[in-house]
Short mmCIF file of C-alpha atoms and ligand atoms in Angstrom, two decimals:
data_model
loop_
_atom_site.label_atom_id
_atom_site.label_comp_id
_atom_site.label_asym_id
_atom_site.label_seq_id
_atom_site.Cartn_x
_atom_site.Cartn_y
_atom_site.Cartn_z
CA MET A 547 4.30 -0.44 -13.83
CA ASP A 548 5.32 -3.27 -16.17
CA THR A 549 8.99 -2.38 -15.58
CA ILE A 550 8.52 -2.71 -11.83
CA VAL A 551 6.61 -5.99 -12.11
CA SER A 552 9.20 -7.64 -14.34
CA LEU A 553 12.07 -6.25 -12.28
CA ALA A 554 10.49 -7.64 -9.09
CA LYS A 555 10.09 -11.05 -10.71
CA ARG A 556 13.56 -11.11 -12.25
CA ARG A 557 15.28 -10.11 -9.03
CA GLY A 558 13.34 -12.53 -6.82
CA ILE A 559 11.41 -9.84 -4.99
CA ILE A 560 7.78 -10.76 -5.73
CA PHE A 561 6.28 -13.85 -7.37
CA GLN A 562 2.71 -14.75 -8.24
CA SER A 563 1.51 -17.16 -5.56
CA SER A 564 1.21 -20.83 -6.68
CA GLU A 565 2.70 -19.81 -10.02
CA ILE A 566 3.34 -23.38 -11.22
CA TYR A 567 -0.40 -23.98 -10.93
CA GLY A 568 -1.23 -20.86 -12.90
CA GLY A 569 -1.31 -18.48 -9.93
CA LEU A 570 -4.19 -17.43 -7.68
CA ASN A 571 -5.61 -13.98 -8.28
CA GLY A 572 -4.93 -11.58 -5.42
CA PHE A 573 -2.21 -13.62 -3.72
CA PHE A 574 1.53 -13.05 -3.90
CA ASP A 575 4.74 -14.57 -2.60
CA TYR A 576 7.90 -12.72 -1.65
CA GLY A 577 11.15 -14.19 -2.92
CA PRO A 578 14.55 -14.08 -1.22
CA LEU A 579 15.04 -10.34 -1.76
CA GLY A 580 11.39 -9.43 -1.23
CA ALA A 581 11.27 -11.28 2.08
CA GLU A 582 14.30 -9.27 3.26
CA ILE A 583 12.83 -5.94 2.13
CA LYS A 584 9.53 -6.72 3.80
CA ARG A 585 11.28 -7.76 6.98
CA ASN A 586 13.27 -4.53 6.96
CA ILE A 587 10.10 -2.44 6.56
CA ARG A 588 8.50 -4.27 9.47
CA SER A 589 11.59 -3.89 11.69
CA ALA A 590 11.99 -0.20 10.87
CA TRP A 591 8.34 0.42 11.79
CA TRP A 592 8.49 -1.71 14.95
CA ASN A 593 11.72 -0.05 16.11
CA ASP A 594 10.46 3.46 15.52
CA MET A 595 6.87 2.89 16.60
CA VAL A 596 7.42 0.61 19.59
CA HIS A 597 11.05 0.29 20.77
CA ARG A 598 12.03 3.93 20.45
CA ARG A 599 8.96 5.27 22.20
CA ASP A 600 7.92 4.99 25.82
CA ASP A 601 4.20 5.29 25.18
CA ILE A 602 3.57 2.38 22.82
CA VAL A 603 3.59 -1.38 23.40
CA GLY A 604 3.41 -4.10 20.78
CA ILE A 605 1.23 -7.20 20.74
CA GLU A 606 0.44 -10.10 18.43
CA THR A 607 -3.10 -11.37 18.29
CA SER A 608 -4.56 -14.36 16.48
CA ILE A 609 -5.79 -14.21 12.91
CA ILE A 610 -8.98 -16.09 13.77
CA MET A 611 -10.83 -14.48 16.64
CA HIS A 612 -14.19 -15.12 18.28
CA PRO A 613 -16.86 -14.47 15.62
CA ARG A 614 -18.63 -12.04 17.98
CA VAL A 615 -15.62 -9.73 17.58
CA TRP A 616 -16.67 -9.09 14.00
CA GLU A 617 -20.31 -8.61 14.93
CA ALA A 618 -19.29 -6.00 17.48
CA SER A 619 -16.94 -4.25 15.10
CA GLY A 620 -19.65 -4.07 12.43
CA HIS A 621 -17.71 -6.15 9.90
CA VAL A 622 -20.24 -9.01 9.65
CA GLU A 623 -22.99 -6.55 8.87
CA GLY A 624 -21.21 -3.80 7.04
CA PHE A 625 -17.76 -4.75 5.71
CA THR A 626 -19.02 -4.84 2.17
CA ASP A 627 -18.19 -3.45 -1.21
CA PRO A 628 -20.89 -2.93 -3.79
CA MET A 629 -20.42 -5.28 -6.74
CA VAL A 630 -21.91 -5.64 -10.17
CA ASP A 631 -21.98 -8.81 -12.29
CA CYS A 632 -21.93 -9.08 -16.04
CA LYS A 633 -24.37 -11.93 -16.76
CA VAL A 634 -22.85 -12.64 -20.16
CA SER A 635 -19.10 -12.62 -19.44
CA LYS A 636 -19.47 -13.73 -15.77
CA GLN A 637 -17.05 -10.94 -14.84
CA ARG A 638 -17.53 -9.26 -11.49
CA TYR A 639 -16.75 -5.57 -10.86
CA ARG A 640 -16.52 -3.32 -7.87
CA ALA A 641 -19.41 -0.97 -8.48
CA ASP A 642 -17.52 2.06 -7.22
CA GLN A 643 -14.81 1.38 -9.81
CA LEU A 644 -17.17 1.06 -12.76
CA PHE A 645 -17.93 4.47 -14.20
CA PHE A 646 -20.50 5.51 -16.75
CA ALA A 647 -21.91 8.55 -18.45
CA GLU A 648 -24.88 9.36 -20.59
CA ALA A 649 -23.76 10.55 -24.01
CA ILE A 650 -25.89 13.52 -25.02
CA VAL A 651 -25.60 15.42 -28.27
CA THR A 652 -26.51 19.08 -28.26
CA PRO A 653 -27.21 21.31 -31.24
CA GLU A 654 -25.25 24.35 -29.94
CA ASP A 655 -22.05 23.90 -31.87
CA ALA A 656 -23.62 22.36 -34.91
CA THR A 657 -22.40 25.45 -36.75
CA ASP A 658 -18.82 24.36 -36.45
CA GLY A 659 -17.60 24.28 -40.03
CA LYS A 660 -21.18 23.87 -41.30
CA PRO A 661 -23.31 26.31 -43.35
CA THR A 662 -25.62 28.46 -41.25
CA SER A 663 -28.30 31.00 -41.96
CA GLU A 664 -28.83 34.24 -40.07
CA GLY A 665 -30.74 33.84 -36.80
CA SER A 666 -30.71 30.10 -36.94
CA VAL A 667 -27.85 27.71 -36.43
CA PHE A 668 -29.69 24.92 -38.24
CA THR A 669 -29.50 25.01 -41.95
CA TYR A 670 -30.33 21.31 -42.09
CA PRO A 671 -32.86 20.72 -39.31
CA ASP A 672 -33.27 17.10 -40.34
CA LEU A 673 -29.63 16.32 -39.69
CA TYR A 674 -28.95 18.24 -36.50
CA PRO A 675 -30.90 17.71 -33.26
CA SER A 676 -32.95 20.71 -32.28
CA THR A 677 -32.93 19.67 -28.61
CA PRO A 678 -30.31 17.73 -26.60
CA GLU A 679 -30.62 14.07 -27.46
CA THR A 680 -29.26 10.95 -25.67
CA ILE A 681 -27.39 8.74 -28.08
CA GLY A 682 -26.54 6.05 -25.50
CA TYR A 683 -24.36 5.28 -22.49
CA VAL A 684 -20.64 4.66 -22.18
CA SER A 685 -18.77 2.90 -19.39
CA ALA A 686 -15.19 2.22 -18.32
CA LEU A 687 -13.31 0.80 -15.38
CA GLU A 688 -11.51 3.30 -13.18
CA THR A 689 -8.36 4.79 -14.70
CA ASP A 690 -6.24 7.82 -13.96
CA ASP A 691 -8.23 9.80 -16.47
CA ILE A 692 -11.70 8.33 -16.33
CA THR A 693 -13.34 11.47 -17.77
CA GLY A 694 -10.97 11.43 -20.74
CA GLU A 695 -11.56 7.71 -21.29
CA LEU A 696 -15.35 8.07 -21.20
CA HIS A 697 -15.14 11.07 -23.49
CA ARG A 698 -13.18 9.03 -26.04
CA ARG A 699 -15.80 6.29 -25.83
CA ALA A 700 -18.65 8.77 -26.19
CA GLN A 701 -17.05 10.20 -29.31
CA GLU A 702 -16.67 6.71 -30.72
CA LEU A 703 -20.34 6.05 -29.97
CA LYS A 704 -21.31 9.30 -31.66
CA ARG A 705 -19.28 8.32 -34.72
CA LYS A 706 -20.84 4.85 -34.84
CA ARG A 707 -24.35 6.26 -34.51
CA GLY A 708 -23.60 8.88 -37.17
CA ALA A 709 -24.97 11.47 -34.76
CA ARG A 710 -24.62 15.17 -35.60
CA GLY A 711 -24.11 18.04 -33.17
CA THR A 712 -21.73 18.29 -30.26
CA LEU A 713 -21.27 16.02 -27.30
CA ALA A 714 -22.43 17.71 -24.12
CA PRO A 715 -19.91 17.66 -21.24
CA LEU A 716 -20.17 14.22 -19.63
CA VAL A 717 -21.50 13.80 -16.12
CA VAL A 718 -19.33 10.96 -14.84
CA LYS A 719 -20.82 8.74 -12.12
CA ASP A 720 -19.97 5.38 -10.69
CA ILE A 721 -22.58 2.70 -11.11
CA THR A 722 -23.75 2.88 -7.49
CA GLU A 723 -25.19 6.26 -8.50
CA ALA A 724 -27.12 4.88 -11.49
CA ARG A 725 -30.91 5.04 -11.48
CA ALA A 726 -32.64 1.64 -11.77
CA GLU A 727 -33.80 2.43 -15.31
CA GLU A 728 -30.24 3.31 -16.36
CA ILE A 729 -28.65 -0.04 -15.43
CA PRO A 730 -29.91 -1.93 -18.54
CA LEU A 731 -28.56 0.88 -20.74
CA ILE A 732 -24.98 0.84 -19.42
CA PRO A 733 -22.56 -1.29 -21.46
CA SER A 734 -20.62 -4.03 -19.69
CA PRO A 735 -16.87 -3.31 -19.77
CA ALA A 736 -16.37 -6.96 -20.73
CA THR A 737 -18.63 -7.11 -23.79
CA GLY A 738 -19.17 -3.47 -24.68
CA GLU A 739 -22.90 -4.25 -24.91
CA ALA A 740 -25.66 -2.94 -22.68
CA GLY A 741 -28.19 -5.15 -20.93
CA SER A 742 -26.02 -7.63 -19.08
CA LEU A 743 -25.07 -5.74 -15.90
CA THR A 744 -26.87 -6.48 -12.65
CA PRO A 745 -27.76 -3.71 -10.20
CA PRO A 746 -25.08 -3.22 -7.50
CA ARG A 747 -25.28 -5.63 -4.55
CA ALA A 748 -23.42 -5.64 -1.24
CA PHE A 749 -20.66 -8.24 -1.13
CA ASN A 750 -19.06 -9.06 2.23
CA LEU A 751 -15.28 -9.08 2.01
CA MET A 752 -14.67 -11.38 4.97
CA PHE A 753 -13.16 -14.80 4.34
CA GLN A 754 -15.18 -17.43 6.21
CA THR A 755 -13.92 -20.65 7.68
CA HIS A 756 -15.08 -23.22 10.24
CA VAL A 757 -13.42 -23.94 13.53
CA GLY A 758 -13.42 -27.55 14.67
CA ALA A 759 -14.96 -30.65 13.14
CA LEU A 760 -18.46 -29.27 12.59
CA ARG A 761 -19.24 -27.41 9.39
CA ASP A 762 -22.49 -25.78 10.51
CA GLU A 763 -23.37 -22.19 11.37
CA SER A 764 -22.19 -22.59 14.96
CA ALA A 765 -18.65 -23.22 13.73
CA VAL A 766 -18.38 -20.25 11.39
CA ALA A 767 -15.37 -18.01 11.99
CA TYR A 768 -13.53 -15.41 9.94
CA LEU A 769 -9.99 -14.63 8.90
CA ARG A 770 -9.42 -11.14 10.27
CA PRO A 771 -9.88 -8.35 7.72
CA GLU A 772 -7.78 -5.97 9.86
CA THR A 773 -5.41 -6.32 12.79
CA ALA A 774 -6.96 -3.38 14.65
CA GLN A 775 -9.68 -5.32 16.45
CA GLY A 776 -7.02 -7.38 18.22
CA MET A 777 -5.88 -4.23 20.00
CA PHE A 778 -9.41 -3.34 21.13
CA VAL A 779 -10.25 -6.85 22.28
CA ASP A 780 -6.99 -7.13 24.24
CA PHE A 781 -7.25 -3.59 25.60
CA LYS A 782 -8.14 -4.68 29.13
CA SER A 783 -5.39 -7.31 29.28
CA VAL A 784 -2.81 -4.78 28.18
CA VAL A 785 -4.03 -2.15 30.65
CA ASP A 786 -4.09 -4.69 33.49
CA THR A 787 -0.64 -6.08 32.77
CA GLY A 788 1.30 -3.51 30.78
CA ARG A 789 1.67 -0.61 33.24
CA VAL A 790 0.50 1.77 30.54
CA LYS A 791 -0.76 5.28 31.26
CA LEU A 792 -2.80 7.52 28.99
CA PRO A 793 -2.01 8.55 26.36
CA PHE A 794 -0.63 5.25 25.14
CA GLY A 795 -0.69 3.08 22.06
CA ILE A 796 -0.96 -0.60 21.22
CA ALA A 797 0.71 -1.64 17.99
CA GLN A 798 0.61 -4.81 15.95
CA ILE A 799 1.96 -6.17 12.67
CA GLY A 800 0.20 -9.07 11.02
CA LYS A 801 -1.61 -10.63 8.12
CA SER A 802 -5.11 -9.56 7.16
CA PHE A 803 -7.44 -11.08 4.61
CA ARG A 804 -10.10 -9.51 2.43
CA ASN A 805 -11.94 -11.25 -0.35
CA GLU A 806 -11.52 -8.22 -2.60
CA ILE A 807 -13.89 -8.23 -5.58
CA THR A 808 -11.23 -6.89 -7.91
CA PRO A 809 -7.74 -7.39 -6.52
CA ARG A 810 -5.50 -5.33 -8.75
CA ASN A 811 -2.53 -3.15 -9.33
CA TYR A 812 -0.18 -5.94 -8.35
CA ILE A 813 0.35 -6.08 -4.58
CA PHE A 814 -1.52 -2.79 -4.06
CA ARG A 815 -4.86 -4.46 -3.50
CA SER A 816 -4.53 -8.14 -2.72
CA ARG A 817 -6.62 -10.66 -0.83
CA GLU A 818 -3.94 -11.58 1.69
CA PHE A 819 -1.78 -8.70 2.89
CA GLU A 820 0.03 -7.47 5.92
CA GLN A 821 -0.91 -4.51 8.08
CA MET A 822 0.96 -2.39 10.60
CA GLU A 823 -1.62 -0.72 12.79
CA MET A 824 -1.45 1.25 15.99
CA GLU A 825 -4.30 2.32 18.25
CA TYR A 826 -3.38 5.42 20.24
CA PHE A 827 -5.68 5.85 23.24
CA ILE A 828 -6.32 9.35 24.55
CA HIS A 829 -8.48 10.96 27.22
CA PRO A 830 -11.97 11.81 25.90
CA ASP A 831 -11.31 15.48 26.74
CA ALA A 832 -7.88 15.54 25.09
CA ASP A 833 -7.29 17.64 22.00
CA TRP A 834 -7.98 14.81 19.55
CA PHE A 835 -7.44 17.02 16.50
CA ALA A 836 -3.92 17.98 17.60
CA CYS A 837 -3.16 14.32 18.31
CA HIS A 838 -4.47 13.32 14.89
CA GLU A 839 -2.28 15.99 13.26
CA GLU A 840 0.74 14.75 15.21
CA TRP A 841 0.26 11.22 13.92
CA LEU A 842 -0.33 12.45 10.42
CA ASN A 843 3.03 14.21 10.54
CA TRP A 844 4.75 11.29 12.23
CA CYS A 845 3.60 8.89 9.52
CA GLN A 846 4.71 11.14 6.67
CA ASP A 847 8.09 11.76 8.30
CA TRP A 848 8.50 8.03 8.83
CA LEU A 849 7.85 7.28 5.16
CA VAL A 850 10.45 9.88 4.22
CA SER A 851 12.88 8.37 6.76
CA ILE A 852 12.77 5.04 4.92
CA GLY A 853 13.47 6.65 1.57
CA ILE A 854 10.09 7.59 0.09
CA PRO A 855 10.42 11.06 -1.47
CA ARG A 856 8.18 13.61 0.24
CA GLU A 857 7.17 15.09 -3.12
CA GLN A 858 5.51 11.79 -4.07
CA LEU A 859 3.22 11.99 -1.03
CA SER A 860 0.02 13.96 -0.69
CA LEU A 861 -2.96 14.04 1.68
CA PHE A 862 -6.58 13.20 1.09
CA GLU A 863 -9.09 14.42 3.67
CA HIS A 864 -12.19 12.21 3.68
CA PRO A 865 -15.26 14.41 3.22
CA LYS A 866 -17.25 14.73 6.46
CA GLU A 867 -20.44 13.41 4.87
CA LYS A 868 -18.69 10.18 3.82
CA LEU A 869 -17.20 9.39 7.24
CA ALA A 870 -18.66 6.58 9.36
CA PHE A 871 -20.95 8.05 12.02
CA TYR A 872 -18.43 7.40 14.83
CA SER A 873 -15.45 8.81 12.93
CA ARG A 874 -14.38 12.38 13.56
CA ARG A 875 -11.76 12.66 10.87
CA THR A 876 -9.84 10.44 8.45
CA VAL A 877 -6.92 11.60 6.36
CA ASP A 878 -5.12 9.28 3.94
CA ILE A 879 -1.49 9.69 3.02
CA MET A 880 -1.45 9.14 -0.72
CA PHE A 881 1.47 7.98 -2.85
CA ARG A 882 2.00 8.62 -6.55
CA TYR A 883 2.07 4.99 -7.81
CA PRO A 884 2.62 4.44 -11.55
CA PHE A 885 -1.11 3.62 -11.86
CA GLY A 886 -2.20 6.83 -10.12
CA VAL A 887 -2.26 8.60 -6.77
CA GLN A 888 -3.61 6.07 -4.29
CA GLU A 889 -4.04 5.53 -0.56
CA LEU A 890 -0.97 4.34 1.27
CA TRP A 891 -1.71 5.05 4.94
CA GLY A 892 -4.99 5.94 6.64
CA ILE A 893 -5.02 7.97 9.85
CA ALA A 894 -8.42 7.90 11.52
CA ALA A 895 -9.88 9.50 14.63
CA ARG A 896 -12.30 6.74 15.66
CA SER A 897 -13.73 8.19 18.91
CA ASP A 898 -14.58 5.58 21.59
CA TYR A 899 -16.71 3.51 19.24
CA ASP A 900 -14.70 0.28 19.10
CA LEU A 901 -14.10 -0.06 22.83
CA LYS A 902 -17.75 0.71 23.57
CA GLN A 903 -18.94 -1.82 21.01
CA HIS A 904 -16.76 -4.59 22.47
CA ALA A 905 -17.82 -3.68 25.99
CA LYS A 906 -21.45 -3.95 24.88
CA PHE A 907 -21.05 -7.25 23.04
CA SER A 908 -18.76 -8.94 25.58
CA GLY A 909 -20.37 -7.53 28.69
CA LYS A 910 -16.90 -6.59 30.00
CA PRO A 911 -16.22 -2.92 30.73
CA LEU A 912 -13.29 -1.56 28.72
CA GLU A 913 -12.42 1.53 30.71
CA ILE A 914 -9.56 3.35 32.32
CA PHE A 915 -9.62 4.32 35.99
CA ASP A 916 -8.32 7.82 36.56
CA GLU A 917 -6.62 8.05 39.98
CA ALA A 918 -6.72 11.84 40.03
CA THR A 919 -10.45 12.20 39.57
CA LYS A 920 -11.36 8.72 40.87
CA SER A 921 -13.49 8.27 37.79
CA LYS A 922 -13.76 5.72 34.99
CA PHE A 923 -13.98 6.55 31.33
CA VAL A 924 -13.63 4.98 27.89
CA PRO A 925 -10.68 6.46 26.02
CA HIS A 926 -10.87 7.71 22.45
CA VAL A 927 -8.53 6.45 19.78
CA ILE A 928 -6.40 7.73 16.91
CA GLU A 929 -5.49 4.96 14.47
CA PRO A 930 -2.68 5.06 11.90
CA ALA A 931 -3.18 1.94 9.71
CA VAL A 932 -0.89 1.00 6.87
CA GLY A 933 -0.19 -2.00 4.63
CA VAL A 934 3.34 -3.41 4.48
CA ASP A 935 2.80 -4.49 0.87
CA ARG A 936 1.73 -0.99 -0.16
CA ILE A 937 4.83 0.47 1.47
CA LEU A 938 6.99 -2.11 -0.28
CA LEU A 939 5.44 -1.19 -3.62
CA ALA A 940 5.97 2.53 -2.93
CA VAL A 941 9.56 1.85 -1.91
CA LEU A 942 10.17 -0.20 -5.05
CA CYS A 943 8.60 2.37 -7.38
CA SER A 944 10.50 5.29 -5.89
CA ALA A 945 13.82 3.43 -5.66
CA TYR A 946 13.96 2.33 -9.29
CA TYR A 947 16.30 4.45 -11.32
CA GLU A 948 18.23 4.20 -14.57
CA ASP A 949 21.36 6.13 -15.44
CA GLU A 950 24.46 5.81 -17.56
CA ILE A 951 28.01 5.28 -16.43
CA GLU A 952 30.78 5.53 -18.98
CA GLY A 953 28.28 5.01 -21.80
CA GLU A 954 26.79 1.92 -20.17
CA LYS A 955 23.18 1.79 -18.97
CA ARG A 956 22.84 1.07 -15.27
CA SER A 957 19.63 0.17 -13.46
CA VAL A 958 19.69 0.87 -9.79
CA LEU A 959 17.40 0.28 -6.85
CA ARG A 960 18.18 3.22 -4.60
CA PHE A 961 16.84 1.66 -1.44
CA HIS A 962 17.37 3.45 1.82
CA PRO A 963 20.09 1.49 3.68
CA ARG A 964 17.57 0.44 6.36
CA ILE A 965 15.35 -1.13 3.69
CA ALA A 966 18.00 -2.55 1.33
CA PRO A 967 18.03 -6.37 1.39
CA TYR A 968 21.83 -6.49 1.54
CA LYS A 969 23.67 -3.75 3.38
CA VAL A 970 27.15 -4.43 2.05
CA ALA A 971 28.73 -6.59 -0.65
CA VAL A 972 32.27 -7.83 -0.12
CA PHE A 973 34.58 -8.61 -3.03
CA PRO A 974 38.17 -9.81 -3.25
CA LEU A 975 39.76 -7.95 -6.18
CA LEU A 976 40.84 -11.27 -7.74
CA LYS A 977 39.45 -14.69 -6.96
CA ASN A 978 42.67 -16.54 -7.76
CA LYS A 979 44.74 -14.76 -5.08
CA PRO A 980 44.19 -16.67 -1.82
CA PRO A 981 45.33 -13.84 0.51
CA LEU A 982 42.73 -11.49 -1.04
CA VAL A 983 40.01 -14.15 -0.82
CA GLU A 984 40.90 -15.00 2.79
CA ARG A 985 40.79 -11.38 3.92
CA ALA A 986 37.52 -10.80 2.06
CA GLN A 987 36.01 -13.93 3.66
CA THR A 988 37.09 -12.83 7.15
CA LEU A 989 35.52 -9.42 6.71
CA TYR A 990 32.38 -10.97 5.18
CA LYS A 991 31.95 -13.31 8.15
CA ALA A 992 32.52 -10.51 10.67
CA LEU A 993 29.92 -8.30 8.96
CA LYS A 994 27.48 -11.19 8.61
CA ARG A 995 27.16 -11.52 12.36
CA LYS A 996 25.34 -8.19 12.40
CA TYR A 997 24.06 -7.50 8.91
CA ASN A 998 22.80 -9.23 5.82
CA VAL A 999 25.88 -9.15 3.57
CA PHE A 1000 26.65 -10.47 0.08
CA TYR A 1001 29.91 -12.09 -1.01
CA ASP A 1002 30.89 -12.12 -4.67
CA GLU A 1003 34.17 -13.07 -6.29
CA SER A 1004 33.10 -13.75 -9.87
CA GLY A 1005 33.61 -11.39 -12.82
CA ALA A 1006 35.18 -8.00 -13.25
CA ILE A 1007 34.73 -5.54 -10.40
CA GLY A 1008 32.61 -3.25 -12.58
CA ARG A 1009 30.16 -6.08 -13.28
CA ARG A 1010 30.03 -6.99 -9.62
CA TYR A 1011 29.18 -3.35 -8.77
CA ARG A 1012 26.39 -3.38 -11.38
CA ARG A 1013 24.90 -6.58 -9.95
CA GLN A 1014 24.72 -4.99 -6.51
CA ASP A 1015 23.30 -1.73 -7.90
CA GLU A 1016 20.49 -3.73 -9.46
CA ILE A 1017 19.49 -5.25 -6.13
CA GLY A 1018 19.98 -2.02 -4.22
CA THR A 1019 23.04 -2.80 -2.07
CA PRO A 1020 24.16 0.61 -0.76
CA TRP A 1021 27.87 -0.16 -0.30
CA CYS A 1022 30.48 -2.45 -1.86
CA VAL A 1023 33.82 -3.26 -0.28
CA THR A 1024 36.78 -4.40 -2.37
CA ILE A 1025 39.77 -6.09 -0.79
CA ASP A 1026 42.83 -5.26 -2.89
CA PHE A 1027 46.58 -5.59 -2.63
CA ASP A 1028 46.90 -2.44 -0.51
CA THR A 1029 44.59 -4.10 2.03
CA ILE A 1030 46.90 -7.03 2.59
CA GLU A 1031 50.23 -5.43 1.87
CA LYS A 1032 49.88 -1.96 3.35
CA ASP A 1033 47.53 -0.51 5.94
CA GLY A 1034 44.62 -2.99 5.97
CA THR A 1035 42.21 -0.42 4.50
CA PHE A 1036 39.88 -1.38 1.67
CA THR A 1037 37.84 0.46 -0.93
CA LEU A 1038 34.28 1.38 0.00
CA ARG A 1039 32.14 2.30 -2.99
CA ASP A 1040 28.87 4.18 -2.54
CA ARG A 1041 25.98 3.08 -4.81
CA ASP A 1042 24.45 6.55 -5.25
CA SER A 1043 27.39 8.96 -5.35
CA LEU A 1044 29.70 6.32 -6.92
CA ARG A 1045 32.38 7.79 -4.64
CA GLN A 1046 35.14 5.43 -3.56
CA GLU A 1047 37.13 5.92 -0.38
CA ARG A 1048 39.60 3.97 1.70
CA MET A 1049 38.15 2.69 4.92
CA THR A 1050 39.20 0.60 7.89
CA GLU A 1051 37.14 -2.28 9.28
CA ALA A 1052 36.37 -0.31 12.46
CA GLY A 1053 35.38 2.70 10.33
CA LEU A 1054 33.04 0.53 8.26
CA PHE A 1055 31.29 -0.88 11.34
CA ALA A 1056 30.92 2.60 12.82
CA MET A 1057 29.47 3.96 9.57
CA LEU A 1058 27.02 1.05 9.27
CA ASP A 1059 25.90 1.44 12.88
CA GLU A 1060 25.20 5.10 12.29
CA ARG A 1061 23.46 4.76 8.92
CA LEU A 1062 21.39 1.68 9.79
CA GLY A 1063 20.48 2.62 13.33
N1 GAP B 2256 -8.17 -0.67 10.76
C1 GAP B 2256 -8.42 0.23 9.71
C2 GAP B 2256 -8.16 -0.34 8.40
O1 GAP B 2256 -7.89 -1.52 8.23
P1 GAP B 2256 -8.08 0.30 5.87
O2 GAP B 2256 -8.00 1.65 5.23
O3 GAP B 2256 -9.14 -0.61 5.40
O4 GAP B 2256 -8.22 0.59 7.43
C3 GAP B 2256 -5.52 0.19 6.28
O5 GAP B 2256 -6.68 -0.42 5.76
C4 GAP B 2256 -4.37 0.03 5.30
O6 GAP B 2256 -4.20 -1.35 4.97
C5 GAP B 2256 -4.60 0.73 3.96
O7 GAP B 2256 -4.24 2.08 4.03
C6 GAP B 2256 -3.64 -0.05 3.08
O8 GAP B 2256 -2.32 0.42 3.23
C7 GAP B 2256 -3.75 -1.46 3.64
N2 GAP B 2256 -4.71 -2.27 2.86
C8 GAP B 2256 -6.04 -2.29 2.97
N3 GAP B 2256 -6.60 -3.17 2.12
C9 GAP B 2256 -5.58 -3.71 1.42
C10 GAP B 2256 -5.49 -4.71 0.39
N4 GAP B 2256 -6.57 -5.32 -0.09
N5 GAP B 2256 -4.27 -5.03 -0.10
C11 GAP B 2256 -3.15 -4.44 0.38
N6 GAP B 2256 -3.17 -3.51 1.37
C12 GAP B 2256 -4.36 -3.14 1.89
#
């Protein structure tokens, strides 16, 4: 992960927000290349989700909505994460990310390498426990191998205590599952000492603000924690004005804000992030499961279409007993990030809950009138919801590649052409030959009208190629003497295959149209 973080900083992709003031935890800025990549992810999604389909329309709703929206949606009451404080270090942890286990020593394997007598494993009953014995508790913050980590800590504890016998297999739990009497026994991850952790408490993740000049309760409003509610609240306006017919979707891209207790893993979990969500409305009698499956496949195919390798994706089906009462099914598309396999995209079957809640709280019916049966009903919804920042991180992690060309190390960002910040780089072979420079400039300006293109005339061609490889430019064009003296063709070099071919300007435009379309 460190390689990706330093690469992103070095190349102007991602910066810590307010860095000159020491940064602000959970907030990030996108530099010149990052802003382009992000924009390309958004455009690819919008084109494929909205423009290229007949059944989906796009909207943009405000970040601050009527506070009743969040009462209706359940966020004011229930959008919480359980948190635990360490009273000594003043650190705060998400309770479901703080794991613990009771370290118990059993006598069973006390024979291992020790003298025994027939019929009894205990030659030295004073030294070895005759019954399982708790030697203390161990804790650790979530890692890829939390069981392994806790086991290491339990062994260390056993060594420190000078305990004999064998550690029993650990039963790993998160601290929300701890009994009240266990809390004072669990060490704080900050101090390593027990006794300073508070019991888990619900912490609301919504950012509050005030609208207008008053600062009292009546002026309280929230920064939206998801874009989805905008689609439900505007449902009637879209139906009344958009000439949509079931099944249809409403899509939106926009910023969301969550006061995450432990923002971490770089831009994976931040406090300000961007979502791309789509609510797909279906008839209550429609085959919701088939529709859910369709969207699950669509989303995976889309990720692959922008260059994320299918083998780095997997699915996580939320257990039925952990689903919200209104949810029929939620499946997450997971990506293998360097810090572990984590949620990238959630696809939820949310029944008619949201529309019904807003109808109840607003007093306005949110229904569809069916001409055929002359009846009204509330549609059900399938919701694919993804974060732009998480896609960008997945794209970055899977694009980074190192190889060797002619004994020289090359680092490459193998972005899909649709996602690459620059599509083409144009070079004159030599910068001190005006006809080469002029031709290169003309081509550069022609390409620039349609695409984001880079012009570079400094250094040897090999170095210029390397610079483009490092920022993920898929193609480089070199204007040479044949271009101006012979047939006008130039060299087109491919970043991944390293193949070079002669190409005309018309051929280049046609190829770009096809590959970037
Ligand atoms: N409307 C449903 C909803 O918002 P979610 O699973 O909470 O569901 C959807 O969020 C997606 O938004 C996630 O799969 C993830 O990609 C992204 N996301 C959620 N919280 C995030 C955070 N703190 N930082 C970055 N991305 C986040």
